[in-house]
Tab-separated table of C-alpha atoms in Angstrom:
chain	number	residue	atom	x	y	z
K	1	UNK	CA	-18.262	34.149	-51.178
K	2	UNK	CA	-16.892	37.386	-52.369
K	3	UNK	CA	-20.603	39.129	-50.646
K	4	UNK	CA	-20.029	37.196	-47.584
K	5	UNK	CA	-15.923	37.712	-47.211
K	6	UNK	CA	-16.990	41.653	-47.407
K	7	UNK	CA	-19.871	41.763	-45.088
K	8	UNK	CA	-18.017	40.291	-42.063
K	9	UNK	CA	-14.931	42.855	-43.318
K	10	UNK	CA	-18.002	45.655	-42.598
K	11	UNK	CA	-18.602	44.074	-39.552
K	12	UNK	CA	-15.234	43.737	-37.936
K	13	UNK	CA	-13.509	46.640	-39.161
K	14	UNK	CA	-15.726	49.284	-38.859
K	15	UNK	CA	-16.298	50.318	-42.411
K	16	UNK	CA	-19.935	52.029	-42.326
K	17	UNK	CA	-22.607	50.525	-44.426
K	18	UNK	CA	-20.602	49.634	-47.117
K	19	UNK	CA	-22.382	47.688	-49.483
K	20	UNK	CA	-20.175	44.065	-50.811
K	21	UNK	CA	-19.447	44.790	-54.454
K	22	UNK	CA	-21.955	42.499	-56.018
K	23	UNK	CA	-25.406	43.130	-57.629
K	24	UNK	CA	-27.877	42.116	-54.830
K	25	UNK	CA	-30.703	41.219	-57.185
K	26	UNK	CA	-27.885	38.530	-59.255
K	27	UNK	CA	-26.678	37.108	-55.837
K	28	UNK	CA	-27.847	33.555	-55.118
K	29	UNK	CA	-29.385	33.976	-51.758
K	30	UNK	CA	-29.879	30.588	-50.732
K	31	UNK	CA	-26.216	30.021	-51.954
K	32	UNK	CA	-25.056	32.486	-49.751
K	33	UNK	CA	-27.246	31.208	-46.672
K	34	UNK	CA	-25.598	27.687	-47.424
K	35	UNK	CA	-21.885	28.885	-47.617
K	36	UNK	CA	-22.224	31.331	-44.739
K	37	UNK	CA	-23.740	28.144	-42.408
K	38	UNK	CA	-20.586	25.546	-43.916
K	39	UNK	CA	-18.439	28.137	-42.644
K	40	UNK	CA	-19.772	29.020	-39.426
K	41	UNK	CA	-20.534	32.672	-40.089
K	42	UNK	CA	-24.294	32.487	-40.550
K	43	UNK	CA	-25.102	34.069	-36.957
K	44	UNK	CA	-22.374	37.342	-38.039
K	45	UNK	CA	-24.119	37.804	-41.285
K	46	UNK	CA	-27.328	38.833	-39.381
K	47	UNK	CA	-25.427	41.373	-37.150
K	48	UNK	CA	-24.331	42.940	-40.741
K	49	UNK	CA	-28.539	43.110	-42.018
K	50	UNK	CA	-29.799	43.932	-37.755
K	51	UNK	CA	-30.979	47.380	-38.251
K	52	UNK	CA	-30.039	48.474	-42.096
K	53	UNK	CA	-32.966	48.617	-43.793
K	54	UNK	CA	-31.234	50.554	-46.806
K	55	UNK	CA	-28.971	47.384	-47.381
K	56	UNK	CA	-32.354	45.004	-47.087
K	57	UNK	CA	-33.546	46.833	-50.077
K	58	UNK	CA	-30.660	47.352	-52.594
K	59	UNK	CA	-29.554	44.168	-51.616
K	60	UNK	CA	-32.961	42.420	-52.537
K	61	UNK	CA	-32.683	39.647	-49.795
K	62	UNK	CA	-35.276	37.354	-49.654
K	63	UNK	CA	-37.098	37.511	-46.417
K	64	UNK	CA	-36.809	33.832	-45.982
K	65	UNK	CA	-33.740	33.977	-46.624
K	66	UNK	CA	-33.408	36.496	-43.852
K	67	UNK	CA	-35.276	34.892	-41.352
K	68	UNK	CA	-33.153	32.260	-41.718
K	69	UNK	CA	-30.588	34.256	-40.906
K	70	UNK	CA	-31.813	35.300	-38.224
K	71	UNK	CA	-32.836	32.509	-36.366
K	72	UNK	CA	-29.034	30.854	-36.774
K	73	UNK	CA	-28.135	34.114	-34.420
K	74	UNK	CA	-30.841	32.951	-32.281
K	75	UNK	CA	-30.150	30.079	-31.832
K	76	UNK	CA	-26.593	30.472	-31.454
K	77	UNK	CA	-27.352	32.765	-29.081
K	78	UNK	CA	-29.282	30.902	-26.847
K	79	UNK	CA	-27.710	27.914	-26.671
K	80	UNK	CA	-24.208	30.288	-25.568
K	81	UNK	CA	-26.179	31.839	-23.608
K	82	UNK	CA	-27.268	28.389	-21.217
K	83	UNK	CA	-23.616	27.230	-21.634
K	84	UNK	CA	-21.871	30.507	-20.391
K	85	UNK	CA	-23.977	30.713	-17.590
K	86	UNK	CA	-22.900	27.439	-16.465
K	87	UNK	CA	-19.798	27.554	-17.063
K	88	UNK	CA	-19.346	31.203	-15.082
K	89	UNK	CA	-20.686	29.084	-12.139
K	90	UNK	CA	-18.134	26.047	-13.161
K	91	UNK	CA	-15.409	28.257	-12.934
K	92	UNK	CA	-16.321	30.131	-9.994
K	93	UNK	CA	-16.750	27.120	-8.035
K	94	UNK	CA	-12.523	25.751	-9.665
K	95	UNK	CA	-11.360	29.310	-8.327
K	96	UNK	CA	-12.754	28.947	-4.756
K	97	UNK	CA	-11.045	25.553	-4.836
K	98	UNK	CA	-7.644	27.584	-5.490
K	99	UNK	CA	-7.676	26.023	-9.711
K	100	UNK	CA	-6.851	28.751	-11.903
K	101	UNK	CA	-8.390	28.538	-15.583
K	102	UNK	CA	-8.058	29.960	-18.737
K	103	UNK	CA	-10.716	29.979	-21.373
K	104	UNK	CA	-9.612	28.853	-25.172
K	105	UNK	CA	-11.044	29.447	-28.805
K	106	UNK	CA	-14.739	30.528	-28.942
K	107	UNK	CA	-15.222	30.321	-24.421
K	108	UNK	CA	-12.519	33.623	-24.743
K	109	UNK	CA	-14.003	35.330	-28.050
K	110	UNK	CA	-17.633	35.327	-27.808
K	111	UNK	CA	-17.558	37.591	-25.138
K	112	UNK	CA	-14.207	39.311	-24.853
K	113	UNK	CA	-12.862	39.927	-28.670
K	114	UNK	CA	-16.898	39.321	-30.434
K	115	UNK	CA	-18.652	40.945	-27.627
K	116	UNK	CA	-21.659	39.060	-28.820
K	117	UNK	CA	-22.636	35.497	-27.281
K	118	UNK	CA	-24.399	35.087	-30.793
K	119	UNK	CA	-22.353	35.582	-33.063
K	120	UNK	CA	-19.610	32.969	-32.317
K	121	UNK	CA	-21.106	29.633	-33.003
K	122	UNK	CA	-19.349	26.638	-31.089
K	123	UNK	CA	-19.409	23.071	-30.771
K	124	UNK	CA	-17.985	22.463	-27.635
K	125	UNK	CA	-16.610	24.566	-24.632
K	126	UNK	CA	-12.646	24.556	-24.365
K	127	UNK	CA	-11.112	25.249	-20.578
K	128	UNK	CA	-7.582	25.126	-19.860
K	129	UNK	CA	-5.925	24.399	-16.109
K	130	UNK	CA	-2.866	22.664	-14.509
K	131	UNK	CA	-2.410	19.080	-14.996
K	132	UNK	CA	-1.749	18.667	-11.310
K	133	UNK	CA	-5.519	20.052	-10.871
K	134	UNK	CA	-7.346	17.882	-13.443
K	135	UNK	CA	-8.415	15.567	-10.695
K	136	UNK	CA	-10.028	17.749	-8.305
K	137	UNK	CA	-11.487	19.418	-10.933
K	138	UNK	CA	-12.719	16.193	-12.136
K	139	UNK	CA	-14.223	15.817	-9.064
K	140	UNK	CA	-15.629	18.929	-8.873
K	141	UNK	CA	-17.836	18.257	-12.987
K	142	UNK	CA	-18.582	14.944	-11.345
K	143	UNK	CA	-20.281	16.324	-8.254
K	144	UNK	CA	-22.402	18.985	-10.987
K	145	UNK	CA	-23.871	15.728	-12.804
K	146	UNK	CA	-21.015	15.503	-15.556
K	147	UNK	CA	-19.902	12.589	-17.198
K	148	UNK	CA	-17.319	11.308	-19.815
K	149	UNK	CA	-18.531	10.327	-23.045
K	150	UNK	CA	-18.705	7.063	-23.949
K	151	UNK	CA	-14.935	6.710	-25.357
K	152	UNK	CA	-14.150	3.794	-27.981
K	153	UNK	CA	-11.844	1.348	-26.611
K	154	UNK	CA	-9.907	1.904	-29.197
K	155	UNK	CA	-7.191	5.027	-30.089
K	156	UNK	CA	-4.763	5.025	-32.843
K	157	UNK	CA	-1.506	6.601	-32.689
K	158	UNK	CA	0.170	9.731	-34.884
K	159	UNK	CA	1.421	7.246	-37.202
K	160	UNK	CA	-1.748	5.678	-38.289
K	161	UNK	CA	-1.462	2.182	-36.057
K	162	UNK	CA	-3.934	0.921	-34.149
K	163	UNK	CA	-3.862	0.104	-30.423
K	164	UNK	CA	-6.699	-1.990	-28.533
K	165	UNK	CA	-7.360	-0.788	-25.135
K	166	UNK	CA	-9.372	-3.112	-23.040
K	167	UNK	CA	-11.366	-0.445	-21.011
K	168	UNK	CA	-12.428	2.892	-20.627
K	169	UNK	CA	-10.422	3.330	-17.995
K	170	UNK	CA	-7.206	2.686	-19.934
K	171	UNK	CA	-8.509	4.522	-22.821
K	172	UNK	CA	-8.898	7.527	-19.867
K	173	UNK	CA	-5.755	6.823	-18.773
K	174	UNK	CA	-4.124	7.163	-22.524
K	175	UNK	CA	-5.561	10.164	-22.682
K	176	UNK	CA	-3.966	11.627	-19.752
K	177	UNK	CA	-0.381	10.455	-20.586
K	178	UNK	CA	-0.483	11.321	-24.215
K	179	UNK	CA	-3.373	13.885	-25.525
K	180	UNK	CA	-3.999	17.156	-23.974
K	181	UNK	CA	-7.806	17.123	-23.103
K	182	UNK	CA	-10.814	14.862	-21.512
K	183	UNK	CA	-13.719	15.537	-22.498
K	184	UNK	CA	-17.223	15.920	-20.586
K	185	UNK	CA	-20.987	16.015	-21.293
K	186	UNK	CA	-24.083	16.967	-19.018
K	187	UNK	CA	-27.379	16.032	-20.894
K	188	UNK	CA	-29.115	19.176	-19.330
K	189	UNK	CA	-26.094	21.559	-19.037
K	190	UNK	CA	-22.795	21.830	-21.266
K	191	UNK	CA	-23.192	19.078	-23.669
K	192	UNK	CA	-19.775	19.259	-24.808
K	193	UNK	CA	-16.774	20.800	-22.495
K	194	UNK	CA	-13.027	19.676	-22.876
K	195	UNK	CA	-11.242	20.628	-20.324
K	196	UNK	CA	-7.353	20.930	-21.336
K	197	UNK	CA	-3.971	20.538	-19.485
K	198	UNK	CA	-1.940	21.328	-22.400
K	199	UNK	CA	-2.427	22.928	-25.904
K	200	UNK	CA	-0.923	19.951	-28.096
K	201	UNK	CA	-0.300	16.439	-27.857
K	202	UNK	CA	2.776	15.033	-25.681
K	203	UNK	CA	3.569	13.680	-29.395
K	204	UNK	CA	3.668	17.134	-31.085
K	205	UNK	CA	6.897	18.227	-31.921
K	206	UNK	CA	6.096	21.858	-30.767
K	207	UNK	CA	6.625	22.998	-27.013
K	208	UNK	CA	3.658	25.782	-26.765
């Protein structure tokens, strides 16, 4: 942990090639591979190895190890890759309609604070607009092939009760009157985009 906490400290803050204060040949390896992907940092640890070949060998890192590495950058980086692209075109097509949007979490980071489409891993795209525009932008995802998720018909409440919804529809319309996002799929495109109207829950005692 202590290896990992100070590589991504190297990373972000500019430090040099500052080597984490552990013993590379005592460090677990796969240990570190396994904590780094529970915390979502597996694709940043490869931008701290890309091109240091001094730190491959003091550090003693297994090349499987590496490779592994590696390829959770890849992949990350791929798969941000095919979902920016659409959504560029996604909101291109809102602002020609006259819908203003605002990207949230890992949509705004990867490219504007990381600078690196693969090295922020996500699992699912976050957009934010007016609520008086969610239906024509509805519209607009429905008219690109997207879809919402099958949604149980059932949703509990903040207090842990349960309330049966006979539909989808009702369960859609819930959703509108007391959460803050829908949520959309496209087997081929984004898999997983929310798109937001608020940034808590009508029920949340904060006013953001």
């Amino acid at each position: 942990e202590i290896f990992i906490i100070n590589a991504l400290r190297d990373i972000f803050l500019d430090n040099g090639s500052r080597i984490p204060q552990a013993d590379g040949i005592s460090i677990k390896w796969d240990v570190v591979f396994e904590t780094a992907l529970k915390w979502n940092v597996a694709p940043m640890l490869w931008r701290f190895f890309k091109g240091r070949s001094a730190i491959l060998e003091k550090t003693h890192i297994p090349d499987a190890v590496y490779r592994s590495i590696e390829a959770a950058y890849v992949k990350t980086y791929m798969v941000n890759q095919s979902n920016f692209t659409e959504l560029t075109d996604i909101i291109r097509r809102l602002n020609a309609s006259d819908i203003e949007v605002l990207l949230l979490k890992g949509a705004h980071l990867a490219p504007f604070v990381y600078k690196d489409m693969g090295m922020r891993w996500m699992a699912d795209i976050d957009i934010l607009i007016r609520r008086e525009d969610l239906q024509r932008t509805h519209e607009l995802l429905v008219n690109r092939g997207y879809k919402h998720p099958d949604m149980a018909p059932v949703v509990w409440d903040d207090f842990g009760r349960r309330k049966e919804v006979k539909s989808q529809a009702e369960v859609l319309q819930w959703y509108k009157t007391n959460h803050m996002h829908l949520p959309y799929y496209h087997p081929t495109a984004i898999q997983q985009l929310e798109v937001h109207w608020r940034i808590a829950k009508s029920t949340s005692p904060f006013s953001i």
